[in-house]
Amino acid sequence: MLEDKRYCCCFTGHRPEKLGAPEDVVISLLDAAICDALRDGYTTFISGVSKGVDLWAAELVLRHRQSTKGIKLVCAVPFQGFGLHWGGGWTERFLKVTQSADSVVYVCEAGSRSAYQRRNEYMVDHSSLLIAAYTGASGGTRNTVRYAEKRGSCAIRYLWPLKP
């Protein structure tokens, strides 16, 4: 169950190989953006739990939840079975995050190309802030940013220096 969207923040970002920035830099920028969102009164954070930015953000939210009362993590998973076949430790991170989340929402019943966009739209539709690690590259992150711009009801906070 999601809270009032005025207090909900979601994330979007490219996969690590498309970011063009070291992982530690992106994680530091994400953490600063999450701290800013917390200071602004955001209490519920929605992650799409994809490799890279989504999982890093979810892990950071869980870390903040240990020391800050009232923070919630919602995992918006595109479909059942998503995230279970990744290498490089990503599946283990996905499982740890989803098991530690306050709730997990499966946006679609089955995997399909449109399930990812529907997941992204779900996150934007239920948030008033989108934190974006966006370089301008094509793909799901650009589609999510454009959807948020079109909807106009979700502010976008770009991570510097990644803003296009």
PDB file of C-alpha atoms in Angstrom:
ATOM      1  CA  MET A   1       0.000   0.000   0.000  1.00  0.00           C
ATOM      2  CA  LEU A   2       1.492   3.308  -1.061  1.00  0.00           C
ATOM      3  CA  GLU A   3       1.239   6.506   0.903  1.00  0.00           C
ATOM      4  CA  ASP A   4       0.075   9.825  -0.454  1.00  0.00           C
ATOM      5  CA  LYS A   5       2.156  10.398  -3.598  1.00  0.00           C
ATOM      6  CA  ARG A   6       3.270  13.796  -2.230  1.00  0.00           C
ATOM      7  CA  TYR A   7       5.659  11.855   0.016  1.00  0.00           C
ATOM      8  CA  CYS A   8       6.741   9.261  -2.575  1.00  0.00           C
ATOM      9  CA  CYS A   9       9.947   9.405  -4.594  1.00  0.00           C
ATOM     10  CA  CYS A  10      11.069   7.014  -7.332  1.00  0.00           C
ATOM     11  CA  PHE A  11      14.280   6.383  -9.225  1.00  0.00           C
ATOM     12  CA  THR A  12      15.394   5.850 -12.785  1.00  0.00           C
ATOM     13  CA  GLY A  13      18.833   5.373 -14.240  1.00  0.00           C
ATOM     14  CA  HIS A  14      20.862   3.653 -16.876  1.00  0.00           C
ATOM     15  CA  ARG A  15      22.549   0.310 -16.408  1.00  0.00           C
ATOM     16  CA  PRO A  16      26.113   0.657 -15.034  1.00  0.00           C
ATOM     17  CA  GLU A  17      27.769   0.239 -18.441  1.00  0.00           C
ATOM     18  CA  LYS A  18      25.749   3.139 -19.930  1.00  0.00           C
ATOM     19  CA  LEU A  19      26.352   5.649 -17.131  1.00  0.00           C
ATOM     20  CA  GLY A  20      29.852   6.760 -18.089  1.00  0.00           C
ATOM     21  CA  ALA A  21      30.682   7.366 -14.424  1.00  0.00           C
ATOM     22  CA  PRO A  22      32.270   5.166 -11.766  1.00  0.00           C
ATOM     23  CA  GLU A  23      29.891   3.244  -9.510  1.00  0.00           C
ATOM     24  CA  ASP A  24      31.124   4.976  -6.345  1.00  0.00           C
ATOM     25  CA  VAL A  25      30.478   8.419  -7.856  1.00  0.00           C
ATOM     26  CA  VAL A  26      26.930   7.506  -8.881  1.00  0.00           C
ATOM     27  CA  ILE A  27      26.214   5.953  -5.476  1.00  0.00           C
ATOM     28  CA  SER A  28      27.498   9.092  -3.727  1.00  0.00           C
ATOM     29  CA  LEU A  29      25.273  11.287  -5.913  1.00  0.00           C
ATOM     30  CA  LEU A  30      22.291   9.006  -5.270  1.00  0.00           C
ATOM     31  CA  ASP A  31      22.876   9.125  -1.534  1.00  0.00           C
ATOM     32  CA  ALA A  32      23.014  12.928  -1.567  1.00  0.00           C
ATOM     33  CA  ALA A  33      19.765  13.054  -3.576  1.00  0.00           C
ATOM     34  CA  ILE A  34      18.075  10.636  -1.155  1.00  0.00           C
ATOM     35  CA  CYS A  35      19.235  12.758   1.808  1.00  0.00           C
ATOM     36  CA  ASP A  36      17.800  15.852   0.101  1.00  0.00           C
ATOM     37  CA  ALA A  37      14.500  14.023  -0.486  1.00  0.00           C
ATOM     38  CA  LEU A  38      14.368  12.964   3.166  1.00  0.00           C
ATOM     39  CA  ARG A  39      14.956  16.586   4.251  1.00  0.00           C
ATOM     40  CA  ASP A  40      12.139  17.606   1.888  1.00  0.00           C
ATOM     41  CA  GLY A  41       9.747  15.234   3.684  1.00  0.00           C
ATOM     42  CA  TYR A  42       9.777  12.199   1.399  1.00  0.00           C
ATOM     43  CA  THR A  43       9.232   8.979   3.322  1.00  0.00           C
ATOM     44  CA  THR A  44       8.381   6.343   0.697  1.00  0.00           C
ATOM     45  CA  PHE A  45      10.836   5.408  -2.027  1.00  0.00           C
ATOM     46  CA  ILE A  46       9.952   3.284  -5.043  1.00  0.00           C
ATOM     47  CA  SER A  47      12.647   1.326  -6.852  1.00  0.00           C
ATOM     48  CA  GLY A  48      12.265  -0.631 -10.076  1.00  0.00           C
ATOM     49  CA  VAL A  49      15.060  -2.921  -8.775  1.00  0.00           C
ATOM     50  CA  SER A  50      16.935  -3.221 -12.073  1.00  0.00           C
ATOM     51  CA  LYS A  51      20.708  -3.642 -12.168  1.00  0.00           C
ATOM     52  CA  GLY A  52      22.630  -0.475 -11.341  1.00  0.00           C
ATOM     53  CA  VAL A  53      20.912   2.729 -10.236  1.00  0.00           C
ATOM     54  CA  ASP A  54      17.662   1.083  -9.130  1.00  0.00           C
ATOM     55  CA  LEU A  55      19.350  -1.467  -6.879  1.00  0.00           C
ATOM     56  CA  TRP A  56      21.941   1.000  -5.583  1.00  0.00           C
ATOM     57  CA  ALA A  57      19.166   3.433  -4.648  1.00  0.00           C
ATOM     58  CA  ALA A  58      17.153   0.684  -2.951  1.00  0.00           C
ATOM     59  CA  GLU A  59      20.204  -0.403  -0.947  1.00  0.00           C
ATOM     60  CA  LEU A  60      20.786   3.197   0.142  1.00  0.00           C
ATOM     61  CA  VAL A  61      17.163   3.606   1.203  1.00  0.00           C
ATOM     62  CA  LEU A  62      17.432   0.424   3.267  1.00  0.00           C
ATOM     63  CA  ARG A  63      20.590   1.781   4.890  1.00  0.00           C
ATOM     64  CA  HIS A  64      18.826   5.064   5.757  1.00  0.00           C
ATOM     65  CA  ARG A  65      15.821   3.133   7.062  1.00  0.00           C
ATOM     66  CA  GLN A  66      18.059   1.635   9.778  1.00  0.00           C
ATOM     67  CA  SER A  67      18.661   5.052  11.331  1.00  0.00           C
ATOM     68  CA  THR A  68      15.617   7.078  10.273  1.00  0.00           C
ATOM     69  CA  LYS A  69      12.182   6.069  11.470  1.00  0.00           C
ATOM     70  CA  GLY A  70       9.270   5.981   9.043  1.00  0.00           C
ATOM     71  CA  ILE A  71      11.157   5.364   5.787  1.00  0.00           C
ATOM     72  CA  LYS A  72       9.603   2.781   3.470  1.00  0.00           C
ATOM     73  CA  LEU A  73      10.939   0.992   0.412  1.00  0.00           C
ATOM     74  CA  VAL A  74       8.557  -0.258  -2.262  1.00  0.00           C
ATOM     75  CA  CYS A  75       9.938  -2.488  -5.009  1.00  0.00           C
ATOM     76  CA  ALA A  76       8.068  -2.143  -8.299  1.00  0.00           C
ATOM     77  CA  VAL A  77       8.980  -5.337 -10.138  1.00  0.00           C
ATOM     78  CA  PRO A  78       7.942  -5.539 -13.798  1.00  0.00           C
ATOM     79  CA  PHE A  79       6.870  -9.220 -13.586  1.00  0.00           C
ATOM     80  CA  GLN A  80       7.302 -12.452 -11.610  1.00  0.00           C
ATOM     81  CA  GLY A  81      10.702 -14.014 -12.265  1.00  0.00           C
ATOM     82  CA  PHE A  82      12.385 -10.695 -13.066  1.00  0.00           C
ATOM     83  CA  GLY A  83      15.886 -10.382 -11.641  1.00  0.00           C
ATOM     84  CA  LEU A  84      16.376 -14.076 -10.948  1.00  0.00           C
ATOM     85  CA  HIS A  85      18.837 -14.892 -13.744  1.00  0.00           C
ATOM     86  CA  TRP A  86      21.512 -12.194 -13.487  1.00  0.00           C
ATOM     87  CA  GLY A  87      25.201 -12.826 -13.007  1.00  0.00           C
ATOM     88  CA  GLY A  88      27.843 -10.855 -11.170  1.00  0.00           C
ATOM     89  CA  GLY A  89      26.040 -10.915  -7.827  1.00  0.00           C
ATOM     90  CA  TRP A  90      23.102  -8.839  -9.106  1.00  0.00           C
ATOM     91  CA  THR A  91      20.493 -11.559  -8.468  1.00  0.00           C
ATOM     92  CA  GLU A  92      21.659 -11.903  -4.877  1.00  0.00           C
ATOM     93  CA  ARG A  93      21.404  -8.134  -4.395  1.00  0.00           C
ATOM     94  CA  PHE A  94      17.938  -8.132  -6.007  1.00  0.00           C
ATOM     95  CA  LEU A  95      16.738 -10.887  -3.658  1.00  0.00           C
ATOM     96  CA  LYS A  96      18.181  -9.196  -0.572  1.00  0.00           C
ATOM     97  CA  VAL A  97      16.506  -5.881  -1.473  1.00  0.00           C
ATOM     98  CA  THR A  98      13.105  -7.380  -2.315  1.00  0.00           C
ATOM     99  CA  GLN A  99      13.142  -9.496   0.860  1.00  0.00           C
ATOM    100  CA  SER A 100      13.982  -6.412   2.954  1.00  0.00           C
ATOM    101  CA  ALA A 101      11.472  -4.079   1.273  1.00  0.00           C
ATOM    102  CA  ASP A 102       8.308  -2.934   2.996  1.00  0.00           C
ATOM    103  CA  SER A 103       6.310  -4.093  -0.007  1.00  0.00           C
ATOM    104  CA  VAL A 104       6.809  -5.602  -3.437  1.00  0.00           C
ATOM    105  CA  VAL A 105       4.433  -4.799  -6.304  1.00  0.00           C
ATOM    106  CA  TYR A 106       4.429  -6.951  -9.443  1.00  0.00           C
ATOM    107  CA  VAL A 107       3.210  -4.552 -12.109  1.00  0.00           C
ATOM    108  CA  CYS A 108       2.522  -7.154 -14.829  1.00  0.00           C
ATOM    109  CA  GLU A 109       1.620 -10.820 -14.649  1.00  0.00           C
ATOM    110  CA  ALA A 110       4.078 -11.940 -17.314  1.00  0.00           C
ATOM    111  CA  GLY A 111       7.296 -10.731 -18.855  1.00  0.00           C
ATOM    112  CA  SER A 112       7.028  -8.677 -22.019  1.00  0.00           C
ATOM    113  CA  ARG A 113       8.745  -5.718 -23.631  1.00  0.00           C
ATOM    114  CA  SER A 114       5.968  -3.414 -22.428  1.00  0.00           C
ATOM    115  CA  ALA A 115       6.217  -4.655 -18.808  1.00  0.00           C
ATOM    116  CA  TYR A 116       9.287  -2.484 -18.222  1.00  0.00           C
ATOM    117  CA  GLN A 117       7.591   0.699 -19.428  1.00  0.00           C
ATOM    118  CA  ARG A 118       4.441  -0.142 -17.464  1.00  0.00           C
ATOM    119  CA  ARG A 119       6.618  -0.567 -14.345  1.00  0.00           C
ATOM    120  CA  ASN A 120       8.256   2.824 -15.002  1.00  0.00           C
ATOM    121  CA  GLU A 121       4.894   4.508 -15.518  1.00  0.00           C
ATOM    122  CA  TYR A 122       3.601   2.933 -12.299  1.00  0.00           C
ATOM    123  CA  MET A 123       6.506   4.442 -10.369  1.00  0.00           C
ATOM    124  CA  VAL A 124       6.024   7.927 -11.865  1.00  0.00           C
ATOM    125  CA  ASP A 125       2.244   7.786 -11.414  1.00  0.00           C
ATOM    126  CA  HIS A 126       2.686   7.036  -7.701  1.00  0.00           C
ATOM    127  CA  SER A 127       5.409   9.621  -7.001  1.00  0.00           C
ATOM    128  CA  SER A 128       5.839  13.363  -6.860  1.00  0.00           C
ATOM    129  CA  LEU A 129       9.632  13.206  -7.295  1.00  0.00           C
ATOM    130  CA  LEU A 130      11.784  11.277  -9.765  1.00  0.00           C
ATOM    131  CA  ILE A 131      15.517  11.047  -9.074  1.00  0.00           C
ATOM    132  CA  ALA A 132      17.190  10.409 -12.425  1.00  0.00           C
ATOM    133  CA  ALA A 133      20.696   9.245 -13.328  1.00  0.00           C
ATOM    134  CA  TYR A 134      20.186  10.179 -16.957  1.00  0.00           C
ATOM    135  CA  THR A 135      22.837  10.881 -19.585  1.00  0.00           C
ATOM    136  CA  GLY A 136      20.540  11.466 -22.549  1.00  0.00           C
ATOM    137  CA  ALA A 137      21.076   7.949 -23.914  1.00  0.00           C
ATOM    138  CA  SER A 138      18.119   6.119 -25.403  1.00  0.00           C
ATOM    139  CA  GLY A 139      16.314   3.389 -23.499  1.00  0.00           C
ATOM    140  CA  GLY A 140      14.033   2.925 -20.541  1.00  0.00           C
ATOM    141  CA  THR A 141      15.537   5.772 -18.520  1.00  0.00           C
ATOM    142  CA  ARG A 142      14.880   8.272 -21.298  1.00  0.00           C
ATOM    143  CA  ASN A 143      11.348   6.911 -21.698  1.00  0.00           C
ATOM    144  CA  THR A 144      10.743   7.297 -17.960  1.00  0.00           C
ATOM    145  CA  VAL A 145      12.065  10.872 -17.895  1.00  0.00           C
ATOM    146  CA  ARG A 146       9.935  11.787 -20.908  1.00  0.00           C
ATOM    147  CA  TYR A 147       6.866  10.188 -19.339  1.00  0.00           C
ATOM    148  CA  ALA A 148       7.415  12.194 -16.138  1.00  0.00           C
ATOM    149  CA  GLU A 149       7.865  15.398 -18.166  1.00  0.00           C
ATOM    150  CA  LYS A 150       4.678  14.692 -20.111  1.00  0.00           C
ATOM    151  CA  ARG A 151       2.659  13.911 -16.965  1.00  0.00           C
ATOM    152  CA  GLY A 152       3.906  17.069 -15.251  1.00  0.00           C
ATOM    153  CA  SER A 153       2.886  15.824 -11.796  1.00  0.00           C
ATOM    154  CA  CYS A 154       6.303  14.422 -10.876  1.00  0.00           C
ATOM    155  CA  ALA A 155       9.282  16.746 -10.416  1.00  0.00           C
ATOM    156  CA  ILE A 156      12.596  15.489 -11.792  1.00  0.00           C
ATOM    157  CA  ARG A 157      15.844  15.869  -9.878  1.00  0.00           C
ATOM    158  CA  TYR A 158      18.813  14.994 -12.079  1.00  0.00           C
ATOM    159  CA  LEU A 159      22.036  13.696 -10.614  1.00  0.00           C
ATOM    160  CA  TRP A 160      24.887  16.023 -11.478  1.00  0.00           C
ATOM    161  CA  PRO A 161      27.070  15.677 -13.573  1.00  0.00           C
ATOM    162  CA  LEU A 162      24.969  13.066 -15.386  1.00  0.00           C
ATOM    163  CA  LYS A 163      22.250  15.472 -16.562  1.00  0.00           C
ATOM    164  CA  PRO A 164      22.172  15.586 -20.373  1.00  0.00           C
TER     165      PRO A 164
END
